[in-house]
mmCIF file with all atom_site columns, C-alpha atoms in Angstrom:
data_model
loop_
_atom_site.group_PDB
_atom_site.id
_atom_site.type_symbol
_atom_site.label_atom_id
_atom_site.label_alt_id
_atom_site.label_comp_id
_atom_site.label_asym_id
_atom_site.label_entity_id
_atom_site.label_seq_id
_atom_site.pdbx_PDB_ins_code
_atom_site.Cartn_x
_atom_site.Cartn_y
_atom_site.Cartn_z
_atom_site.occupancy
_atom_site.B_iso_or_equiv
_atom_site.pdbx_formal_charge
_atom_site.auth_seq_id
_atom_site.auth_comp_id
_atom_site.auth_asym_id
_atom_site.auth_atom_id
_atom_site.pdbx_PDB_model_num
ATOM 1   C CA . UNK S 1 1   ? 23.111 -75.967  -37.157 1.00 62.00 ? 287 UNK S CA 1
ATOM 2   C CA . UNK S 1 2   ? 26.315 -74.351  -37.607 1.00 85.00 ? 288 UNK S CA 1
ATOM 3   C CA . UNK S 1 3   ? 28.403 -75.624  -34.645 1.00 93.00 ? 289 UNK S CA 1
ATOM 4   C CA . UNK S 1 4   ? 27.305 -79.153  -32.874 1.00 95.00 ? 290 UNK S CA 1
ATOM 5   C CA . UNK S 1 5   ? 29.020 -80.629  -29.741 1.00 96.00 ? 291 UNK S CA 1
ATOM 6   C CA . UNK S 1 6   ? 28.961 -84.122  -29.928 1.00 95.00 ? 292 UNK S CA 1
ATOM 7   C CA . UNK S 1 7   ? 30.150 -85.542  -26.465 1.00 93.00 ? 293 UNK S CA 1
ATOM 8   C CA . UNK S 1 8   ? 31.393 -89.124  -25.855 1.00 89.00 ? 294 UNK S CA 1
ATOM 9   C CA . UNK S 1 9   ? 32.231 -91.216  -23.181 1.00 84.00 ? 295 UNK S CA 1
ATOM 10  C CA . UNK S 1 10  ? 34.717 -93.286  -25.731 1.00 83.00 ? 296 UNK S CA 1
ATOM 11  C CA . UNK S 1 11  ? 33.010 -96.357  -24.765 1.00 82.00 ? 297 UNK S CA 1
ATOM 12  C CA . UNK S 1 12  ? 31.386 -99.343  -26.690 1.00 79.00 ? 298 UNK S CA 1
ATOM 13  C CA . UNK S 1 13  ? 28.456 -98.646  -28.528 1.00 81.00 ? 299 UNK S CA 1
ATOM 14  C CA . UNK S 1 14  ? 29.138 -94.854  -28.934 1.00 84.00 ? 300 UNK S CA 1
ATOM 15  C CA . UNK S 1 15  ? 29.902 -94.894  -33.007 1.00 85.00 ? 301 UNK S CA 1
ATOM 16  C CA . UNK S 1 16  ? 26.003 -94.911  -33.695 1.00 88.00 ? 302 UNK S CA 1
ATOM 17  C CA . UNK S 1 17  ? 25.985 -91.521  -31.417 1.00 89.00 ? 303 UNK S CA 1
ATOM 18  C CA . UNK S 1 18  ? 28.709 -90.208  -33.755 1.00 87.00 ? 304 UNK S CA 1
ATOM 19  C CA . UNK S 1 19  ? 27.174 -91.082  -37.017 1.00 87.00 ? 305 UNK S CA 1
ATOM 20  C CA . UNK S 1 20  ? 23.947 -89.570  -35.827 1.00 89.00 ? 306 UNK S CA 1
ATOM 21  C CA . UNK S 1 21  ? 26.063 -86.216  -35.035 1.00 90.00 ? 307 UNK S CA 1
ATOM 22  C CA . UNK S 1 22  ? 28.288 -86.666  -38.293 1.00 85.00 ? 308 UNK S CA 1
ATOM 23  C CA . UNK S 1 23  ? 25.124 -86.807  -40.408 1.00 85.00 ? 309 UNK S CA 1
ATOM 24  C CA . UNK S 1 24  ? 23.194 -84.134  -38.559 1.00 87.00 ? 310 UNK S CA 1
ATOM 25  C CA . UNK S 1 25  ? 26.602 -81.808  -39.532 1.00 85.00 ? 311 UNK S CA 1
ATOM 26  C CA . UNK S 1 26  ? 26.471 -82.446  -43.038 1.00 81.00 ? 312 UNK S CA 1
ATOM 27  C CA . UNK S 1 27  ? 22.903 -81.907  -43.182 1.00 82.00 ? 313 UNK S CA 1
ATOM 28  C CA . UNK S 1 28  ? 24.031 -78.551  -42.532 1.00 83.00 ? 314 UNK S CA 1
ATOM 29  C CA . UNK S 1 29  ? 27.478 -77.959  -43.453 1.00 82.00 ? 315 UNK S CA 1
ATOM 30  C CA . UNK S 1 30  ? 28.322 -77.735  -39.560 1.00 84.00 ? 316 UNK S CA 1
ATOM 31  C CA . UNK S 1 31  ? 31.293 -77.906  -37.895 1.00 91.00 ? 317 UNK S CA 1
ATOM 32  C CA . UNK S 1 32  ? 31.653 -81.033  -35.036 1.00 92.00 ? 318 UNK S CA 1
ATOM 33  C CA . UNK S 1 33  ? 33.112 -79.871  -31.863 1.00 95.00 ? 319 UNK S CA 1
ATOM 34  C CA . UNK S 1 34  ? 34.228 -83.956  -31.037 1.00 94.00 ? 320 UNK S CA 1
ATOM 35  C CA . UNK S 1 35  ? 34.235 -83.524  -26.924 1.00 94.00 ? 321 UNK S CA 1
ATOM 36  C CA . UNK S 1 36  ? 35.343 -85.810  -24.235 1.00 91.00 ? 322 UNK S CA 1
ATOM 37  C CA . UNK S 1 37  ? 35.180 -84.884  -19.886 1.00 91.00 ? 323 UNK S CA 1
ATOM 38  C CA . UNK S 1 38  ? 37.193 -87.095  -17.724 1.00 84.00 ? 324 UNK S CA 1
ATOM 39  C CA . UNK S 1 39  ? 36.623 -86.981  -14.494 1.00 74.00 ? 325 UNK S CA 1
ATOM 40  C CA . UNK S 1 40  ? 39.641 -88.981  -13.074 1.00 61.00 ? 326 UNK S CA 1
ATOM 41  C CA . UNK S 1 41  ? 42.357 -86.280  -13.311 1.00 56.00 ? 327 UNK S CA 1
ATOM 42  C CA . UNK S 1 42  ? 40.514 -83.172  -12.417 1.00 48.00 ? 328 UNK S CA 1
ATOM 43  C CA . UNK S 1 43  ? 42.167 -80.994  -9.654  1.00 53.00 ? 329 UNK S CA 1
ATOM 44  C CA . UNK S 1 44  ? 39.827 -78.436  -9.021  1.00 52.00 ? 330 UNK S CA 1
ATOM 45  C CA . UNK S 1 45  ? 40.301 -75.928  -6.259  1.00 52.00 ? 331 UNK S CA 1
ATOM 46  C CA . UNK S 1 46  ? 41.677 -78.292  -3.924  1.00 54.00 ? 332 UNK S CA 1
ATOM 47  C CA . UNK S 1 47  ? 44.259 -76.506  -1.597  1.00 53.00 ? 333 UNK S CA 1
ATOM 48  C CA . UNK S 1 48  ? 46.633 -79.494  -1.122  1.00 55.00 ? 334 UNK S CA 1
ATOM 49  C CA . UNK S 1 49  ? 48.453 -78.325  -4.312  1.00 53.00 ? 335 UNK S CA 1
ATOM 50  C CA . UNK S 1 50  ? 49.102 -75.043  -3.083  1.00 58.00 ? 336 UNK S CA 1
ATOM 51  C CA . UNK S 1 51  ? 52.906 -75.169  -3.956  1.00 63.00 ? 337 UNK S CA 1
ATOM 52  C CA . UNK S 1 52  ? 53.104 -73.071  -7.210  1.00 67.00 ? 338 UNK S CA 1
ATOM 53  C CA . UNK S 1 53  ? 56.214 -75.995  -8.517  1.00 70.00 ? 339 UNK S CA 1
ATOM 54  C CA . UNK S 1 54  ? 53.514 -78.565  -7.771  1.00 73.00 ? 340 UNK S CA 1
ATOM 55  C CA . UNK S 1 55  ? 50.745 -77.071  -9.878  1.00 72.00 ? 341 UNK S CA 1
ATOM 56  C CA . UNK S 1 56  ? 52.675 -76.172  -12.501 1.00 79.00 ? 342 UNK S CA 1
ATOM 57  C CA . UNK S 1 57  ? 54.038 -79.581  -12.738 1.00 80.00 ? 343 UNK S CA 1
ATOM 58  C CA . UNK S 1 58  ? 50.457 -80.651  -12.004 1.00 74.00 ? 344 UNK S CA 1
ATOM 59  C CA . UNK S 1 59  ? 48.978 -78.765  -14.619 1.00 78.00 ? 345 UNK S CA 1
ATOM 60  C CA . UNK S 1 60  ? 51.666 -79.896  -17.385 1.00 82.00 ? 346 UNK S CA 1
ATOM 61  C CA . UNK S 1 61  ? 50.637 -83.218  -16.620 1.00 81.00 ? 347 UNK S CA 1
ATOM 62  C CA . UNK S 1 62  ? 47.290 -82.712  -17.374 1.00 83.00 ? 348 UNK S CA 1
ATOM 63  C CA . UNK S 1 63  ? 48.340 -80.851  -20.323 1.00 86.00 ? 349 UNK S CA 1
ATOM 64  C CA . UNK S 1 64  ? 50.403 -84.053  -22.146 1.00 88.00 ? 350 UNK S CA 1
ATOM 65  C CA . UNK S 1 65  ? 47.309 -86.676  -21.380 1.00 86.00 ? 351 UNK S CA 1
ATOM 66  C CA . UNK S 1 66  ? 44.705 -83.497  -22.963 1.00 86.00 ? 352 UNK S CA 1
ATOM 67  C CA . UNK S 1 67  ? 46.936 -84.023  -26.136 1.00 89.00 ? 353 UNK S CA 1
ATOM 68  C CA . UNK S 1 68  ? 47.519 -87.808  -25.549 1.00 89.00 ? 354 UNK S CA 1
ATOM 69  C CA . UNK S 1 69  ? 43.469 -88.277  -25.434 1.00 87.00 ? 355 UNK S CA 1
ATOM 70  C CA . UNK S 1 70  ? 43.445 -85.447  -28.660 1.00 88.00 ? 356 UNK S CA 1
ATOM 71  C CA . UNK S 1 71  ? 45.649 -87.680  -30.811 1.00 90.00 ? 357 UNK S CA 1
ATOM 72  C CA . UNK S 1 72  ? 44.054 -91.419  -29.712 1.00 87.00 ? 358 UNK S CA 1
ATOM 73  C CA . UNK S 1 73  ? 40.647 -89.806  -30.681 1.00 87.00 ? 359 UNK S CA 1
ATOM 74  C CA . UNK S 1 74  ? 42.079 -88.024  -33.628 1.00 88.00 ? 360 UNK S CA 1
ATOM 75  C CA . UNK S 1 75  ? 42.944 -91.420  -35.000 1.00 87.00 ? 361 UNK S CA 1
ATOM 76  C CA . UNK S 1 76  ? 39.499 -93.331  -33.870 1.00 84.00 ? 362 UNK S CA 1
ATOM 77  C CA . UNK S 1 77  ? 37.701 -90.827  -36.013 1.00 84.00 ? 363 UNK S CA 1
ATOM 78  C CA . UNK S 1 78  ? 39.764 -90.911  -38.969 1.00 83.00 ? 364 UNK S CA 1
ATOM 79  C CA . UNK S 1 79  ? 39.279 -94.619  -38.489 1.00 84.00 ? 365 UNK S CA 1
ATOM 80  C CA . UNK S 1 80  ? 35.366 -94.435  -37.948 1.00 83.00 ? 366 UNK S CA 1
ATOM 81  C CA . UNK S 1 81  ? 35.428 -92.102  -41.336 1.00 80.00 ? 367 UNK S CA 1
ATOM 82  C CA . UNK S 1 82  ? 36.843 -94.571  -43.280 1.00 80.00 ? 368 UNK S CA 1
ATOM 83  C CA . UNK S 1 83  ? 35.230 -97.369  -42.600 1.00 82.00 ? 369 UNK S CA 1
ATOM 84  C CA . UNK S 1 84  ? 31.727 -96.191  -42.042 1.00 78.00 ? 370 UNK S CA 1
ATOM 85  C CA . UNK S 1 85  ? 31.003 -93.146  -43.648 1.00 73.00 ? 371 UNK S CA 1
ATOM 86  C CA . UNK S 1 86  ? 31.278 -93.975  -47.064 1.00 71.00 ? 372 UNK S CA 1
ATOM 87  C CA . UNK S 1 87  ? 26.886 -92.866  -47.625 1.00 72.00 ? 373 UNK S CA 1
ATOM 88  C CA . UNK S 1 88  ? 28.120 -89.640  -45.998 1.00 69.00 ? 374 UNK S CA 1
ATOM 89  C CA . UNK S 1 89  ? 30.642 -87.079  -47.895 1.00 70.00 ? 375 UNK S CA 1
ATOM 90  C CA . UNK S 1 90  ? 32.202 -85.253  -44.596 1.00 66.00 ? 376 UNK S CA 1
ATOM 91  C CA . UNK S 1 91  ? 35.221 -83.644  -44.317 1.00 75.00 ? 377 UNK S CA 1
ATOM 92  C CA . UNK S 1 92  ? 37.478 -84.722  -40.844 1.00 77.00 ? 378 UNK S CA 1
ATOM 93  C CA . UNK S 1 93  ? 38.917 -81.134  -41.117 1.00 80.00 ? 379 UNK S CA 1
ATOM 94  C CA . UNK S 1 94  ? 35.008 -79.802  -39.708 1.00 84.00 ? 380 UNK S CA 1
ATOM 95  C CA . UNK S 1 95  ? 35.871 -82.073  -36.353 1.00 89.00 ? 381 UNK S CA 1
ATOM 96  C CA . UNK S 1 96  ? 37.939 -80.525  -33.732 1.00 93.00 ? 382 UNK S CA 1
ATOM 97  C CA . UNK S 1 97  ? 38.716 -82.918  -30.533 1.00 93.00 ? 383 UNK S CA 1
ATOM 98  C CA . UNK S 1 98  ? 37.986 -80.889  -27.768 1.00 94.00 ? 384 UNK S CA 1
ATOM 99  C CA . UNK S 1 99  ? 39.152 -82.686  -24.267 1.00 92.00 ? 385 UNK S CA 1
ATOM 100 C CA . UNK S 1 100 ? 38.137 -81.694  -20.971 1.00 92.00 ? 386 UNK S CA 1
ATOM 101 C CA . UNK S 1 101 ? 38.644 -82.882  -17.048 1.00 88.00 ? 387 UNK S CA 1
ATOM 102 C CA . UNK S 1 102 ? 35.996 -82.533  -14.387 1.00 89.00 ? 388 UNK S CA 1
ATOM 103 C CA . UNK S 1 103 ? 32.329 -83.192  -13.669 1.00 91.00 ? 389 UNK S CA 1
ATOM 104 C CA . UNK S 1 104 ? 31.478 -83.969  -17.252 1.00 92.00 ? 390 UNK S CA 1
ATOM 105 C CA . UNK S 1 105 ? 27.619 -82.318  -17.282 1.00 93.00 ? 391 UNK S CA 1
ATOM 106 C CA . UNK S 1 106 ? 28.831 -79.208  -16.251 1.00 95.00 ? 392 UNK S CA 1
ATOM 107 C CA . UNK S 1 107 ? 31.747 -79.282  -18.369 1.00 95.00 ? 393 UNK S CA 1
ATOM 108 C CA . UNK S 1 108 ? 29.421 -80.225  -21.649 1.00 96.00 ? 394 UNK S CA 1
ATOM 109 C CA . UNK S 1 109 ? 27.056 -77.136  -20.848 1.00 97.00 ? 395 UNK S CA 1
ATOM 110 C CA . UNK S 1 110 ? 30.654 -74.800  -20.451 1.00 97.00 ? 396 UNK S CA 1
ATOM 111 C CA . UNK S 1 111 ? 31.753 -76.626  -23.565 1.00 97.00 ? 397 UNK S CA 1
ATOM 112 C CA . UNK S 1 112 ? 28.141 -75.755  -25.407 1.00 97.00 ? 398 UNK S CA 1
ATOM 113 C CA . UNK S 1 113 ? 29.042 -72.075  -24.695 1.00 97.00 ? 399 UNK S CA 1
ATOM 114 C CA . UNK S 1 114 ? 32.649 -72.021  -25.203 1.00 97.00 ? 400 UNK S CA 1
ATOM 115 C CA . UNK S 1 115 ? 31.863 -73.363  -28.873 1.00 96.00 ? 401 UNK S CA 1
ATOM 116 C CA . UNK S 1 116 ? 29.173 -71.055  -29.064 1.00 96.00 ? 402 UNK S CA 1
ATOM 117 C CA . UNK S 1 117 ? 27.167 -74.854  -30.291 1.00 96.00 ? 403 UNK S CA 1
ATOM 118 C CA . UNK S 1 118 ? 23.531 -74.478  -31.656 1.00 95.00 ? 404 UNK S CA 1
ATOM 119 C CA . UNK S 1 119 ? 22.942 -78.420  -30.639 1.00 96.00 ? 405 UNK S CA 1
ATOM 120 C CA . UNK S 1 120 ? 24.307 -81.082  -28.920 1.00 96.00 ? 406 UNK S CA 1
ATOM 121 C CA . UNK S 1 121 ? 24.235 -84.757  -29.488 1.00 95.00 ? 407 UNK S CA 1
ATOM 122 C CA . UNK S 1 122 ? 25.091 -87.647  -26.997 1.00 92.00 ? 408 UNK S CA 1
ATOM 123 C CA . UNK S 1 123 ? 23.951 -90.875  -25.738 1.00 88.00 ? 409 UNK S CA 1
ATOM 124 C CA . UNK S 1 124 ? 22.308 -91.916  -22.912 1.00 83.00 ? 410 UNK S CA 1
ATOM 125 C CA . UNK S 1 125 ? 23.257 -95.392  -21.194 1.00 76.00 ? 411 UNK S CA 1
ATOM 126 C CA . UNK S 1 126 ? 20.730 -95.716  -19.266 1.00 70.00 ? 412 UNK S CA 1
ATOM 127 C CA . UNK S 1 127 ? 18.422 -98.693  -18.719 1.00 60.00 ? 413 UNK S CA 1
ATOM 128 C CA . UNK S 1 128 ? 15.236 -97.483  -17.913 1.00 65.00 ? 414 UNK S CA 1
ATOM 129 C CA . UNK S 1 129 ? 13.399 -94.511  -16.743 1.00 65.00 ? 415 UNK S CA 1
ATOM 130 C CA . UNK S 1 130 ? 13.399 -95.741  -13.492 1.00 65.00 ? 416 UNK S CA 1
ATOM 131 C CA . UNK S 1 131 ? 17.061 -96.083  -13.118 1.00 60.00 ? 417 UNK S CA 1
ATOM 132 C CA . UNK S 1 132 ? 17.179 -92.429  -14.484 1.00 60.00 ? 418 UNK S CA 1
ATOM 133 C CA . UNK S 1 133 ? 14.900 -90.817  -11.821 1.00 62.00 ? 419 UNK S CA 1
ATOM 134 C CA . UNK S 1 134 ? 16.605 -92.249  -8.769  1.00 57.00 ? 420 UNK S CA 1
ATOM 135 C CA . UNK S 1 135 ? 20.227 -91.782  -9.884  1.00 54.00 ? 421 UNK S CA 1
ATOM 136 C CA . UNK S 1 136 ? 19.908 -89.137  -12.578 1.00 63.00 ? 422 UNK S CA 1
ATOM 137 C CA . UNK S 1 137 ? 22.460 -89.120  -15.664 1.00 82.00 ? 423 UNK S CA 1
ATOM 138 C CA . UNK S 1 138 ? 24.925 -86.981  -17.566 1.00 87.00 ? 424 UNK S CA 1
ATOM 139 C CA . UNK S 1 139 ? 22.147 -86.191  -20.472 1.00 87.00 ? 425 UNK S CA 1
ATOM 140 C CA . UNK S 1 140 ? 19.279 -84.975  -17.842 1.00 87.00 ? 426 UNK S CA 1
ATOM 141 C CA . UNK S 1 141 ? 21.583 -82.523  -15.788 1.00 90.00 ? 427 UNK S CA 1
ATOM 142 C CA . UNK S 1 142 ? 22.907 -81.147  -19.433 1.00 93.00 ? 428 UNK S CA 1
ATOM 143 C CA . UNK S 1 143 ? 19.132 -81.175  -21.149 1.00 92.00 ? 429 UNK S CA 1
ATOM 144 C CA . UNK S 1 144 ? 17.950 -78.827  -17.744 1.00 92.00 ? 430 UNK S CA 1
ATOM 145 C CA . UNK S 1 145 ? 21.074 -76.863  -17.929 1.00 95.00 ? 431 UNK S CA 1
ATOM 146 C CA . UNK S 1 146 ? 21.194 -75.671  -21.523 1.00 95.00 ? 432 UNK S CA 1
ATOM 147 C CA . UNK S 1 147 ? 19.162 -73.712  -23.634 1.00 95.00 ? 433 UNK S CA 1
ATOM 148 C CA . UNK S 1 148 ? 20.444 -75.657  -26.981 1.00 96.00 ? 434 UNK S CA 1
ATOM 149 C CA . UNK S 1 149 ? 18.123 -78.506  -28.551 1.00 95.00 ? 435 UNK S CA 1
ATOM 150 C CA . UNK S 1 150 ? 20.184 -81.627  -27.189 1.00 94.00 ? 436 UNK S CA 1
ATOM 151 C CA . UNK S 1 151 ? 19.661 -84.939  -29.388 1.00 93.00 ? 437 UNK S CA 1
ATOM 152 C CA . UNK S 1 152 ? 19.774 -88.088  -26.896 1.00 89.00 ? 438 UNK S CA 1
ATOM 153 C CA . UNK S 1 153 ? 21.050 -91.216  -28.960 1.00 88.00 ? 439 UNK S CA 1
ATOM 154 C CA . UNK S 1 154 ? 20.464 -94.671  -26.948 1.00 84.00 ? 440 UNK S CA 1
ATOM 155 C CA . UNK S 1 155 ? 22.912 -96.668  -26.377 1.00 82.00 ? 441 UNK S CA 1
ATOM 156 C CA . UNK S 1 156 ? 22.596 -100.330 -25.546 1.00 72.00 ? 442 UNK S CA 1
ATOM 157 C CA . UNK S 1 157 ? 24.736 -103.098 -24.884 1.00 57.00 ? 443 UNK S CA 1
ATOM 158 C CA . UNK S 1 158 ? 23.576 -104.845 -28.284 1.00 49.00 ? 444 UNK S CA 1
ATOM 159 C CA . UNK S 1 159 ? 24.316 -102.136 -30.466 1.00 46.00 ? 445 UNK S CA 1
ATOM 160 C CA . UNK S 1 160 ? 26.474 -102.776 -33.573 1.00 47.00 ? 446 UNK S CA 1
ATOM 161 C CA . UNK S 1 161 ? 27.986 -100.947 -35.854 1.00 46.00 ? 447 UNK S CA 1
ATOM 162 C CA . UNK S 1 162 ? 28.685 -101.288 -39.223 1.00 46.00 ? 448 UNK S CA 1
ATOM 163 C CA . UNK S 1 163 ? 31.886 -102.947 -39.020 1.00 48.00 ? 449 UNK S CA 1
ATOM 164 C CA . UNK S 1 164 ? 32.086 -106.446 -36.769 1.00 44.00 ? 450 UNK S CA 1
ATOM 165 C CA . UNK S 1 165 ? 33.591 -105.725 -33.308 1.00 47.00 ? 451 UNK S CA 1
ATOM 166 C CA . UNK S 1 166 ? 32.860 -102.104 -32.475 1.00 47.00 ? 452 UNK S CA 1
ATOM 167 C CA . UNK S 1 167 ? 35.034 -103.110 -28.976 1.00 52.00 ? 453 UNK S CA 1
ATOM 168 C CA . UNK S 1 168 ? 36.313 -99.539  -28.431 1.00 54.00 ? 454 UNK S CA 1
ATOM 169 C CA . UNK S 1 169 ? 33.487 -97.015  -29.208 1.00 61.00 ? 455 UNK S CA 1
ATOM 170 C CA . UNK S 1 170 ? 34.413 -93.891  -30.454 1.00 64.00 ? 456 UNK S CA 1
#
């Protein structure tokens, strides 16, 4: 696997999805293509901004919280390195933070080809099955929109990491 996305939502319980995509990297000397979508900021085609001072300015501002969100999970990885991967020899210079705005399904499948990613590793929140087939979920739309293998870690409200307090995911 030479290039993996791993995508995160930043919350809590999202550190065992990273190890799982940290390990699968140096399984293979792979690079990590870290990835986070927000949806809150996204702009789209909307036509109120048609003003060409507006977008720019519009457009800057999404710039400064892209490197804002680059730099906080810069620092949460370097953080998650060195205090859980000591069974793991990995190099933070294979990770690039990659940080997106929109719908985030269709942003991870742009993402997988923009990377040019042979797999893709994220979690799934979900409770049940059931819960997945009536309101469907960020994993299913990527797993029937990619042709990649796409690893689906669980996540659950009682998972813990390593380290007491895993409050702020990764």
């Amino acid at each position: 696997m030479r290039n993996i996305l791993y995508a995160s939502d930043l919350e809590r319980g999202s550190r065992v999805v990273l190890r799982a995509a940290l390990e699968q990297a140096a399984s293979t000397d792979g690079k990590i293509f870290f990835l986070h979508v927000s949806d809150q900021f996204h702009r789209g085609n909307d036509d109120s901004f048609v003003g060409f001072k507006l977008k720019k300015a519009h457009d800057a501002h999404l710039e400064s919280l892209k490197d804002e969100l680059r730099a906080y999970m810069k620092q949460r990885i370097h953080n998650f390195v060195a205090e859980e991967l000591s069974d793991i020899e990995f190099n933070e210079d294979s990770i690039e933070v990659v940080v997106r705005f929109g719908d985030p399904a269709k942003k991870i499948v742009d993402t997988i080809k923009d990377v040019d990613a042979s797999m893709v590793v994220m979690g799934d929140r979900r409770v049940n099955a059931l819960s997945r087939m009536f309101l469907g979920s960020t994993a299913q739309k990527v797993i029937h929109n990619t042709t990649v293998p796409v690893l689906i870690v669980p996540i659950s409200n009682t998972v813990v990491s390593k380290k007491e307090g895993d409050g702020n995911g990764i």
